[in-house]
Amino acid sequence: MIKVLVIGGGFAGCCASHLLSQKGWHVTLIETAPFLGGGCKTFFYGGHPFTYGPRHFLTKDERLFEFLNQYVPMRRFPGHEFLTYVERDPGFYHFPIHRDDIELMPDRDKILGELQGLDGVEGARNLEEFWLRSVGSTLYSKFVETYSKKMWDIPSNTEITDFVFTTKGVALKTGPKAAWTEAISAFPMKINGYDDYFEIATRDVSVHLKTTIDAFDVEHHRVNIEGVWQTYDLIVSSISPEIILNNAFGPLRWIGRDFFKIVLPVPEVFPPNVFFLYYANQEPFTRIVEYKKFYQYEAPTTLLGLEIPSFNNKLYPYPARQDQERAQRYLDALPPKVFSIGRAGVYRYIDIDDIIAQCLDLAKRVS
Ligand SMILES: Cc1cc2nc3c(=O)[nH]c(=O)nc-3n(C[C@H](O)[C@H](O)[C@H](O)COP(=O)(O)OP(=O)(O)OC[C@H]3O[C@@H](n4cnc5c(N)ncnc54)[C@H](O)[C@@H]3O)c2cc1C
């Protein structure tokens, strides 16, 4: 029987384990934490469910939605909205930036003038140029400039040179105010979020929680745990490729988040349909999420999650050309039958739907 090692038990590791164990292969999953699910695991605080960061499911691909929906029934949120606080106006406006909101801004005429003179994004070399060419300098400075510098802890957004504007969004919206009119927006119906999927996915998998791999020799398809080398036919890793290749090409740059939970003595604080608030000014936090919006439960109080960029963990790979090139060197160096998946594994800012697509593709490719 084919022996598979899966490294990391987040969404990517669980989904890969699921699909490869369905082939009748023997899958071993190694996870350092005492639980499965990684960033998508639901925790509870004062009875309120939450994940680290929002983790709502967005996709344009009905097939990926259905894949998940068969294991964890999903509730759709067709009208969900995000707002950005712009302190200098002051006011809350929709994000993605909505054309109608420009009418509410004190410098409306200046903005409308700038929108008339745009050259188009063709040839934009970095995030700053992309936004200046999409919406002009006033909207860029209100919504993106400080937010992005804060998000990546960088002095200039010209450093973001590998920015692929997500196909799920648009720079300047018209029509409905909902954040994603083109995509399915959903979240699991049950109070434990995605957690049932992690159990279902690993039903036929040998799971080792709280387990650390002490040494990697992926060239020979083996890892060392507590002094014993174990060899596999196939390795699927969902952790950073620099780790499994022993830092051969130097470190990859990451930024993370410090996450704070705040309970408020009211049943709900955000306006109806508003799921996130973005803060695009000098405040240290980037985003506040009201978890009740996703989990849809009754309680006399509500939980907010507040995120502050930090280097205490590694969650976001840098979308800058030099970082992406270094990551590509790692990925190119992977031996046959060693695969790197998930957000850390491919060193790309990818979402849950992308991860399911990666795993479905992997399961199709390997035999
Ligand atoms: C704050 C935040 C909010 C997000 N919100 C959304 C969202 O709203 N919608 C969306 O679609 N996507 C969102 N994403 C992205 C999406 O959640 C992630 O891309 C996806 O969950 C990543 O899954 P993963 O398995 O690749 O990584 P993770 O969930 O990080 O799992 C990696 C696992 O590997 C384990 N691990 C690490 N090192 C080792 C090791 N050496 N040995 C063994 N195990 C190890 C970790 O403990 C962890 O369990 C968000 C990401 C972040 C950071």
Short mmCIF file of C-alpha atoms and ligand atoms in Angstrom, two decimals:
data_model
loop_
_atom_site.label_atom_id
_atom_site.label_comp_id
_atom_site.label_asym_id
_atom_site.label_seq_id
_atom_site.Cartn_x
_atom_site.Cartn_y
_atom_site.Cartn_z
CA MET A 1 0.00 0.00 0.00
CA ILE A 2 1.21 3.53 -0.81
CA LYS A 3 2.44 5.34 2.29
CA VAL A 4 1.75 9.07 2.43
CA LEU A 5 3.03 11.63 4.93
CA VAL A 6 1.00 14.84 5.31
CA ILE A 7 2.70 17.64 7.25
CA GLY A 8 0.38 20.14 8.97
CA GLY A 9 -3.25 19.55 9.90
CA GLY A 10 -4.84 22.85 8.83
CA PHE A 11 -7.43 23.03 6.06
CA ALA A 12 -4.88 22.06 3.44
CA GLY A 13 -3.40 19.12 5.36
CA CYS A 14 -6.84 17.77 6.32
CA CYS A 15 -8.25 18.11 2.81
CA ALA A 16 -5.20 16.44 1.22
CA SER A 17 -5.35 13.63 3.81
CA HIS A 18 -9.04 13.17 3.09
CA LEU A 19 -8.67 12.86 -0.68
CA LEU A 20 -5.57 10.67 -0.58
CA SER A 21 -6.96 8.32 2.08
CA GLN A 22 -10.05 7.91 -0.14
CA LYS A 23 -7.73 6.23 -2.66
CA GLY A 24 -7.16 3.50 -0.08
CA TRP A 25 -3.63 4.79 0.69
CA HIS A 26 -2.14 4.80 4.16
CA VAL A 27 -1.96 8.45 5.23
CA THR A 28 -0.08 9.70 8.29
CA LEU A 29 -0.74 13.30 9.34
CA ILE A 30 1.71 15.12 11.60
CA GLU A 31 0.51 18.25 13.39
CA THR A 32 2.40 20.24 16.02
CA ALA A 33 -0.72 21.74 17.63
CA PRO A 34 -3.05 19.73 19.91
CA PHE A 35 -5.93 20.15 17.41
CA LEU A 36 -6.75 19.92 13.70
CA GLY A 37 -7.96 22.80 11.53
CA GLY A 38 -5.12 25.33 11.94
CA GLY A 39 -6.45 28.86 11.43
CA CYS A 40 -9.95 27.59 10.58
CA LYS A 41 -10.50 25.79 13.90
CA THR A 42 -13.37 27.19 15.99
CA PHE A 43 -12.58 28.15 19.58
CA PHE A 44 -14.94 29.48 22.24
CA TYR A 45 -14.59 32.48 24.53
CA GLY A 46 -17.34 33.14 27.08
CA GLY A 47 -19.52 30.81 25.01
CA HIS A 48 -18.88 32.76 21.80
CA PRO A 49 -17.44 30.83 18.83
CA PHE A 50 -14.57 32.38 16.87
CA THR A 51 -11.69 31.59 14.55
CA TYR A 52 -8.38 33.45 14.31
CA GLY A 53 -9.40 35.96 11.65
CA PRO A 54 -12.71 35.75 9.77
CA ARG A 55 -12.23 32.59 7.59
CA HIS A 56 -15.46 32.92 5.68
CA PHE A 57 -15.84 30.89 2.55
CA LEU A 58 -15.81 32.83 -0.72
CA THR A 59 -15.71 31.29 -4.13
CA LYS A 60 -16.76 31.77 -7.70
CA ASP A 61 -16.66 28.03 -8.22
CA GLU A 62 -19.93 26.26 -7.33
CA ARG A 63 -18.05 22.92 -7.43
CA LEU A 64 -15.80 23.99 -4.52
CA PHE A 65 -18.79 25.22 -2.55
CA GLU A 66 -20.58 21.91 -3.09
CA PHE A 67 -17.49 19.95 -2.08
CA LEU A 68 -17.55 21.56 1.36
CA ASN A 69 -21.31 21.79 1.66
CA GLN A 70 -21.65 18.00 1.49
CA TYR A 71 -19.57 17.64 4.67
CA VAL A 72 -20.40 20.83 6.59
CA PRO A 73 -23.73 22.33 5.50
CA MET A 74 -23.07 25.96 4.61
CA ARG A 75 -25.22 29.06 5.02
CA ARG A 76 -24.96 31.59 2.21
CA PHE A 77 -24.64 35.32 2.87
CA PRO A 78 -25.41 36.98 -0.45
CA GLY A 79 -25.62 40.50 0.99
CA HIS A 80 -22.66 40.71 3.33
CA GLU A 81 -20.82 44.03 3.44
CA PHE A 82 -17.48 45.39 4.64
CA LEU A 83 -16.94 48.97 5.76
CA THR A 84 -13.74 51.01 5.96
CA TYR A 85 -13.34 53.80 8.49
CA VAL A 86 -11.76 56.91 6.97
CA GLU A 87 -10.84 59.12 9.89
CA ARG A 88 -10.07 62.29 7.96
CA ASP A 89 -13.57 62.61 6.43
CA PRO A 90 -14.70 61.22 8.96
CA GLY A 91 -16.94 58.37 7.87
CA PHE A 92 -17.50 54.69 7.21
CA TYR A 93 -17.63 53.69 3.54
CA HIS A 94 -18.08 50.40 1.76
CA PHE A 95 -15.12 48.28 0.76
CA PRO A 96 -14.55 47.44 -2.07
CA ILE A 97 -14.82 51.21 -2.67
CA HIS A 98 -18.31 51.96 -3.96
CA ARG A 99 -19.02 54.64 -6.51
CA ASP A 100 -22.15 55.82 -4.61
CA ASP A 101 -20.09 56.52 -1.47
CA ILE A 102 -18.02 59.11 -3.33
CA GLU A 103 -21.12 61.33 -3.27
CA LEU A 104 -20.94 61.30 0.55
CA MET A 105 -17.28 62.42 0.74
CA PRO A 106 -16.30 66.02 1.51
CA ASP A 107 -13.79 66.05 -1.39
CA ARG A 108 -16.20 64.48 -3.87
CA ASP A 109 -15.41 66.90 -6.73
CA LYS A 110 -11.67 66.36 -6.48
CA ILE A 111 -12.17 62.58 -6.54
CA LEU A 112 -14.51 62.69 -9.51
CA GLY A 113 -11.95 64.80 -11.36
CA GLU A 114 -9.21 62.27 -10.62
CA LEU A 115 -11.39 59.40 -11.80
CA GLN A 116 -11.78 61.13 -15.17
CA GLY A 117 -8.04 61.28 -15.81
CA LEU A 118 -7.06 57.65 -15.14
CA ASP A 119 -4.76 55.79 -17.53
CA GLY A 120 -5.82 52.22 -16.71
CA VAL A 121 -3.92 49.60 -14.74
CA GLU A 122 -2.06 48.13 -17.70
CA GLY A 123 1.66 48.16 -16.89
CA ALA A 124 1.27 48.97 -13.16
CA ARG A 125 4.52 47.84 -11.51
CA ASN A 126 3.42 47.70 -7.90
CA LEU A 127 0.44 47.99 -5.57
CA GLU A 128 0.70 51.77 -5.33
CA GLU A 129 0.66 52.22 -9.10
CA PHE A 130 -2.17 49.73 -9.44
CA TRP A 131 -4.39 51.69 -7.06
CA LEU A 132 -3.40 55.15 -8.29
CA ARG A 133 -4.30 54.04 -11.80
CA SER A 134 -7.53 52.37 -10.66
CA VAL A 135 -9.02 55.04 -8.42
CA GLY A 136 -6.71 58.10 -8.32
CA SER A 137 -4.64 59.51 -5.47
CA THR A 138 -7.39 60.68 -3.09
CA LEU A 139 -9.26 57.37 -2.88
CA TYR A 140 -5.93 55.51 -2.77
CA SER A 141 -4.78 57.57 0.20
CA LYS A 142 -8.10 57.15 2.02
CA PHE A 143 -8.63 53.43 1.61
CA VAL A 144 -5.40 51.67 0.68
CA GLU A 145 -2.20 53.58 1.33
CA THR A 146 -1.96 53.48 5.12
CA TYR A 147 -3.88 50.22 5.43
CA SER A 148 -1.47 48.37 3.19
CA LYS A 149 1.66 49.85 4.80
CA LYS A 150 0.28 48.80 8.18
CA MET A 151 -0.76 45.36 6.95
CA TRP A 152 2.72 44.54 5.61
CA ASP A 153 4.75 46.78 7.95
CA ILE A 154 6.44 48.48 5.01
CA PRO A 155 7.42 52.13 4.42
CA SER A 156 6.08 52.23 0.86
CA ASN A 157 3.51 50.27 -1.13
CA THR A 158 5.89 50.28 -4.08
CA GLU A 159 7.47 47.29 -2.25
CA ILE A 160 4.41 45.18 -3.12
CA THR A 161 5.46 44.11 -6.57
CA ASP A 162 3.81 40.75 -7.01
CA PHE A 163 0.30 41.93 -6.36
CA VAL A 164 -2.36 39.96 -8.18
CA PHE A 165 -5.60 41.82 -7.73
CA THR A 166 -8.03 39.18 -6.60
CA THR A 167 -10.48 37.99 -9.20
CA LYS A 168 -13.08 38.02 -6.42
CA GLY A 169 -13.01 41.78 -6.15
CA VAL A 170 -12.99 45.02 -8.08
CA ALA A 171 -11.25 48.34 -7.39
CA LEU A 172 -14.30 50.56 -7.72
CA LYS A 173 -17.75 49.03 -7.50
CA THR A 174 -21.10 50.07 -8.83
CA GLY A 175 -24.44 48.33 -8.27
CA PRO A 176 -25.18 46.37 -5.10
CA LYS A 177 -23.28 47.29 -1.91
CA ALA A 178 -22.60 43.65 -1.00
CA ALA A 179 -18.86 42.94 -0.85
CA TRP A 180 -18.84 40.07 -3.33
CA THR A 181 -21.68 40.00 -5.79
CA GLU A 182 -19.79 37.74 -8.19
CA ALA A 183 -18.84 35.11 -5.62
CA ILE A 184 -20.62 32.74 -3.27
CA SER A 185 -20.15 33.98 0.30
CA ALA A 186 -20.86 31.36 2.96
CA PHE A 187 -19.97 29.98 6.38
CA PRO A 188 -20.78 26.63 8.07
CA MET A 189 -24.18 26.53 9.77
CA LYS A 190 -23.05 24.66 12.86
CA ILE A 191 -21.70 26.46 15.90
CA ASN A 192 -18.40 24.57 15.60
CA GLY A 193 -17.76 26.04 12.13
CA TYR A 194 -15.57 23.87 9.90
CA ASP A 195 -14.51 21.50 12.69
CA ASP A 196 -16.69 18.54 11.62
CA TYR A 197 -14.90 18.56 8.28
CA PHE A 198 -11.52 18.08 9.97
CA GLU A 199 -12.88 15.00 11.77
CA ILE A 200 -14.55 13.58 8.66
CA ALA A 201 -11.46 14.23 6.53
CA THR A 202 -9.17 12.33 8.88
CA ARG A 203 -11.46 9.40 9.74
CA ASP A 204 -9.22 6.95 7.89
CA VAL A 205 -5.96 8.76 8.60
CA SER A 206 -3.33 8.09 11.22
CA VAL A 207 -3.29 11.48 13.00
CA HIS A 208 -0.45 12.51 15.30
CA LEU A 209 -1.18 15.72 17.18
CA LYS A 210 1.36 17.55 19.35
CA THR A 211 4.05 15.93 17.24
CA THR A 212 7.20 17.60 15.99
CA ILE A 213 9.33 16.52 13.07
CA ASP A 214 12.93 16.87 14.24
CA ALA A 215 14.68 16.55 10.88
CA PHE A 216 13.69 16.57 7.21
CA ASP A 217 15.33 14.60 4.41
CA VAL A 218 12.72 15.02 1.69
CA GLU A 219 15.27 14.08 -0.98
CA HIS A 220 14.96 10.53 0.37
CA HIS A 221 11.29 10.91 1.31
CA ARG A 222 11.99 10.62 5.01
CA VAL A 223 11.55 12.53 8.26
CA ASN A 224 12.90 12.00 11.73
CA ILE A 225 10.56 11.96 14.72
CA GLU A 226 12.01 11.32 18.16
CA GLY A 227 15.17 9.83 16.73
CA VAL A 228 13.47 7.44 14.28
CA TRP A 229 13.61 7.95 10.50
CA GLN A 230 10.35 7.13 8.71
CA THR A 231 10.20 6.76 4.94
CA TYR A 232 7.17 7.42 2.73
CA ASP A 233 6.22 7.00 -0.93
CA LEU A 234 4.70 10.46 -1.08
CA ILE A 235 5.07 13.59 1.05
CA VAL A 236 2.49 16.38 1.06
CA SER A 237 3.56 19.37 3.10
CA SER A 238 1.40 22.33 4.05
CA ILE A 239 4.10 24.18 5.98
CA SER A 240 6.63 26.63 4.61
CA PRO A 241 8.93 25.01 2.02
CA GLU A 242 11.96 26.65 3.67
CA ILE A 243 11.42 24.31 6.65
CA ILE A 244 11.23 21.06 4.74
CA LEU A 245 14.23 22.06 2.60
CA ASN A 246 16.30 23.00 5.64
CA ASN A 247 16.55 26.71 4.79
CA ALA A 248 18.67 25.95 1.74
CA PHE A 249 18.01 29.31 0.05
CA GLY A 250 17.63 31.50 3.13
CA PRO A 251 14.56 32.64 5.06
CA LEU A 252 11.22 33.68 3.55
CA ARG A 253 9.62 36.85 4.88
CA TRP A 254 6.32 36.59 6.79
CA ILE A 255 4.03 38.77 8.79
CA GLY A 256 1.37 37.60 11.24
CA ARG A 257 -1.33 38.93 13.50
CA ASP A 258 -1.87 39.47 17.20
CA PHE A 259 -5.50 38.67 17.81
CA PHE A 260 -7.61 40.21 20.58
CA LYS A 261 -11.07 39.11 21.70
CA ILE A 262 -13.49 41.72 23.06
CA VAL A 263 -16.95 40.89 24.46
CA LEU A 264 -19.50 43.70 24.50
CA PRO A 265 -22.68 43.81 26.64
CA VAL A 266 -25.14 44.06 23.73
CA PRO A 267 -26.55 41.33 21.46
CA GLU A 268 -25.06 42.85 18.27
CA VAL A 269 -22.94 45.90 17.41
CA PHE A 270 -22.34 46.06 13.65
CA PRO A 271 -25.11 47.25 11.33
CA PRO A 272 -27.16 44.52 9.62
CA ASN A 273 -25.18 42.77 6.85
CA VAL A 274 -21.85 44.29 7.94
CA PHE A 275 -19.35 41.53 8.78
CA PHE A 276 -16.00 43.34 8.96
CA LEU A 277 -14.78 46.84 9.66
CA TYR A 278 -11.44 47.87 8.14
CA TYR A 279 -9.40 50.68 9.69
CA ALA A 280 -7.35 52.52 7.11
CA ASN A 281 -5.76 55.15 9.36
CA GLN A 282 -2.96 55.37 11.95
CA GLU A 283 -4.65 53.09 14.52
CA PRO A 284 -2.53 49.94 15.06
CA PHE A 285 -5.26 47.47 14.11
CA THR A 286 -6.34 46.60 10.59
CA ARG A 287 -9.68 44.91 11.02
CA ILE A 288 -12.49 44.14 13.47
CA VAL A 289 -14.82 41.19 12.90
CA GLU A 290 -18.11 40.47 14.65
CA TYR A 291 -18.24 36.68 14.81
CA LYS A 292 -21.99 36.48 15.39
CA LYS A 293 -22.48 37.54 11.80
CA PHE A 294 -20.83 34.33 10.62
CA TYR A 295 -21.99 31.86 13.26
CA GLN A 296 -25.53 33.28 13.57
CA TYR A 297 -26.33 32.34 17.16
CA GLU A 298 -28.40 33.95 19.91
CA ALA A 299 -26.64 35.47 22.93
CA PRO A 300 -27.15 38.61 25.04
CA THR A 301 -23.54 39.66 24.38
CA THR A 302 -21.34 39.66 21.28
CA LEU A 303 -17.69 38.89 20.51
CA LEU A 304 -15.45 41.07 18.38
CA GLY A 305 -12.04 39.98 17.09
CA LEU A 306 -9.46 42.71 16.56
CA GLU A 307 -6.30 42.08 14.51
CA ILE A 308 -2.96 43.86 14.82
CA PRO A 309 -0.13 43.06 12.38
CA SER A 310 2.82 41.52 14.19
CA PHE A 311 5.85 39.29 13.77
CA ASN A 312 4.75 36.90 16.53
CA ASN A 313 3.47 34.36 14.00
CA LYS A 314 3.77 33.62 10.27
CA LEU A 315 0.47 33.99 8.46
CA TYR A 316 0.94 36.19 5.41
CA PRO A 317 3.61 35.57 2.76
CA TYR A 318 4.94 38.79 1.19
CA PRO A 319 3.60 39.57 -2.28
CA ALA A 320 6.90 41.12 -3.35
CA ARG A 321 8.90 39.87 -6.31
CA GLN A 322 12.11 39.05 -4.42
CA ASP A 323 10.18 37.02 -1.81
CA GLN A 324 8.14 35.20 -4.44
CA GLU A 325 11.29 34.39 -6.42
CA ARG A 326 12.96 32.94 -3.36
CA ALA A 327 9.84 30.86 -2.62
CA GLN A 328 9.85 29.64 -6.22
CA ARG A 329 13.44 28.44 -5.81
CA TYR A 330 12.26 26.29 -2.92
CA LEU A 331 9.27 24.96 -4.85
CA ASP A 332 11.44 24.18 -7.89
CA ALA A 333 13.82 22.25 -5.64
CA LEU A 334 11.17 19.83 -4.37
CA PRO A 335 12.02 16.27 -5.37
CA PRO A 336 9.50 14.13 -7.28
CA LYS A 337 6.58 12.92 -5.17
CA VAL A 338 7.03 15.73 -2.65
CA PHE A 339 4.25 18.33 -2.87
CA SER A 340 3.84 21.65 -1.15
CA ILE A 341 0.28 22.95 -0.69
CA GLY A 342 -1.70 25.42 1.42
CA ARG A 343 -1.03 29.08 2.11
CA ALA A 344 2.39 28.53 3.65
CA GLY A 345 3.23 25.64 1.34
CA VAL A 346 2.92 27.68 -1.85
CA TYR A 347 3.88 30.98 -0.18
CA ARG A 348 0.87 32.72 -1.70
CA TYR A 349 -2.01 34.73 -0.29
CA ILE A 350 -4.60 32.05 -1.06
CA ASP A 351 -7.99 31.33 0.47
CA ILE A 352 -9.94 28.27 1.59
CA ASP A 353 -11.53 27.71 -1.82
CA ASP A 354 -8.09 27.84 -3.49
CA ILE A 355 -6.88 25.24 -1.02
CA ILE A 356 -9.73 22.83 -1.80
CA ALA A 357 -9.01 23.33 -5.52
CA GLN A 358 -5.30 22.56 -4.92
CA CYS A 359 -6.14 19.35 -3.04
CA LEU A 360 -8.63 18.16 -5.66
CA ASP A 361 -6.00 18.80 -8.31
CA LEU A 362 -3.30 17.01 -6.29
CA ALA A 363 -5.51 13.96 -5.81
CA LYS A 364 -6.11 13.84 -9.56
CA ARG A 365 -2.40 14.16 -10.43
CA VAL A 366 -0.90 11.57 -8.09
CA SER A 367 -1.14 7.86 -8.54
C1 LIG B 1 -6.02 36.03 9.73
C2 LIG B 1 -6.47 35.26 8.51
C3 LIG B 1 -7.79 35.35 8.09
C4 LIG B 1 -8.21 34.65 6.96
N1 LIG B 1 -9.49 34.76 6.55
C5 LIG B 1 -9.91 34.06 5.47
C6 LIG B 1 -11.24 34.16 5.01
O1 LIG B 1 -12.03 34.90 5.58
N2 LIG B 1 -11.62 33.40 3.96
C7 LIG B 1 -10.74 32.56 3.31
O2 LIG B 1 -11.12 31.86 2.36
N3 LIG B 1 -9.47 32.49 3.70
C8 LIG B 1 -9.05 33.21 4.77
N4 LIG B 1 -7.75 33.11 5.17
C9 LIG B 1 -6.90 32.20 4.44
C10 LIG B 1 -7.23 30.75 4.75
O3 LIG B 1 -7.87 30.66 6.00
C11 LIG B 1 -6.02 30.02 4.75
O4 LIG B 1 -5.44 30.14 3.47
C12 LIG B 1 -6.22 28.53 5.07
O5 LIG B 1 -6.98 28.32 6.21
C13 LIG B 1 -4.84 28.01 5.24
O6 LIG B 1 -4.90 26.64 5.54
P1 LIG B 1 -3.53 25.88 5.66
O7 LIG B 1 -3.81 24.49 6.01
O8 LIG B 1 -2.70 26.16 4.46
O9 LIG B 1 -2.77 26.64 6.83
P2 LIG B 1 -3.02 26.68 8.39
O10 LIG B 1 -4.44 26.80 8.72
O11 LIG B 1 -2.09 27.73 8.91
O12 LIG B 1 -2.54 25.26 8.88
C14 LIG B 1 -1.19 24.91 8.93
C15 LIG B 1 -1.06 23.84 10.00
O13 LIG B 1 0.29 23.35 10.01
C16 LIG B 1 0.67 23.20 11.37
N5 LIG B 1 2.15 23.24 11.40
C17 LIG B 1 2.94 24.33 11.29
N6 LIG B 1 4.25 23.95 11.33
C18 LIG B 1 4.25 22.61 11.46
C19 LIG B 1 5.28 21.63 11.53
N7 LIG B 1 6.59 21.97 11.47
N8 LIG B 1 4.94 20.33 11.64
C20 LIG B 1 3.63 19.96 11.67
N9 LIG B 1 2.61 20.85 11.63
C21 LIG B 1 2.92 22.15 11.50
C22 LIG B 1 0.00 24.35 12.08
O14 LIG B 1 -0.11 24.10 13.47
C23 LIG B 1 -1.36 24.37 11.38
O15 LIG B 1 -2.30 23.53 12.01
C24 LIG B 1 -7.30 33.82 6.26
C25 LIG B 1 -5.98 33.74 6.69
C26 LIG B 1 -5.57 34.46 7.79
C27 LIG B 1 -4.14 34.36 8.21
#
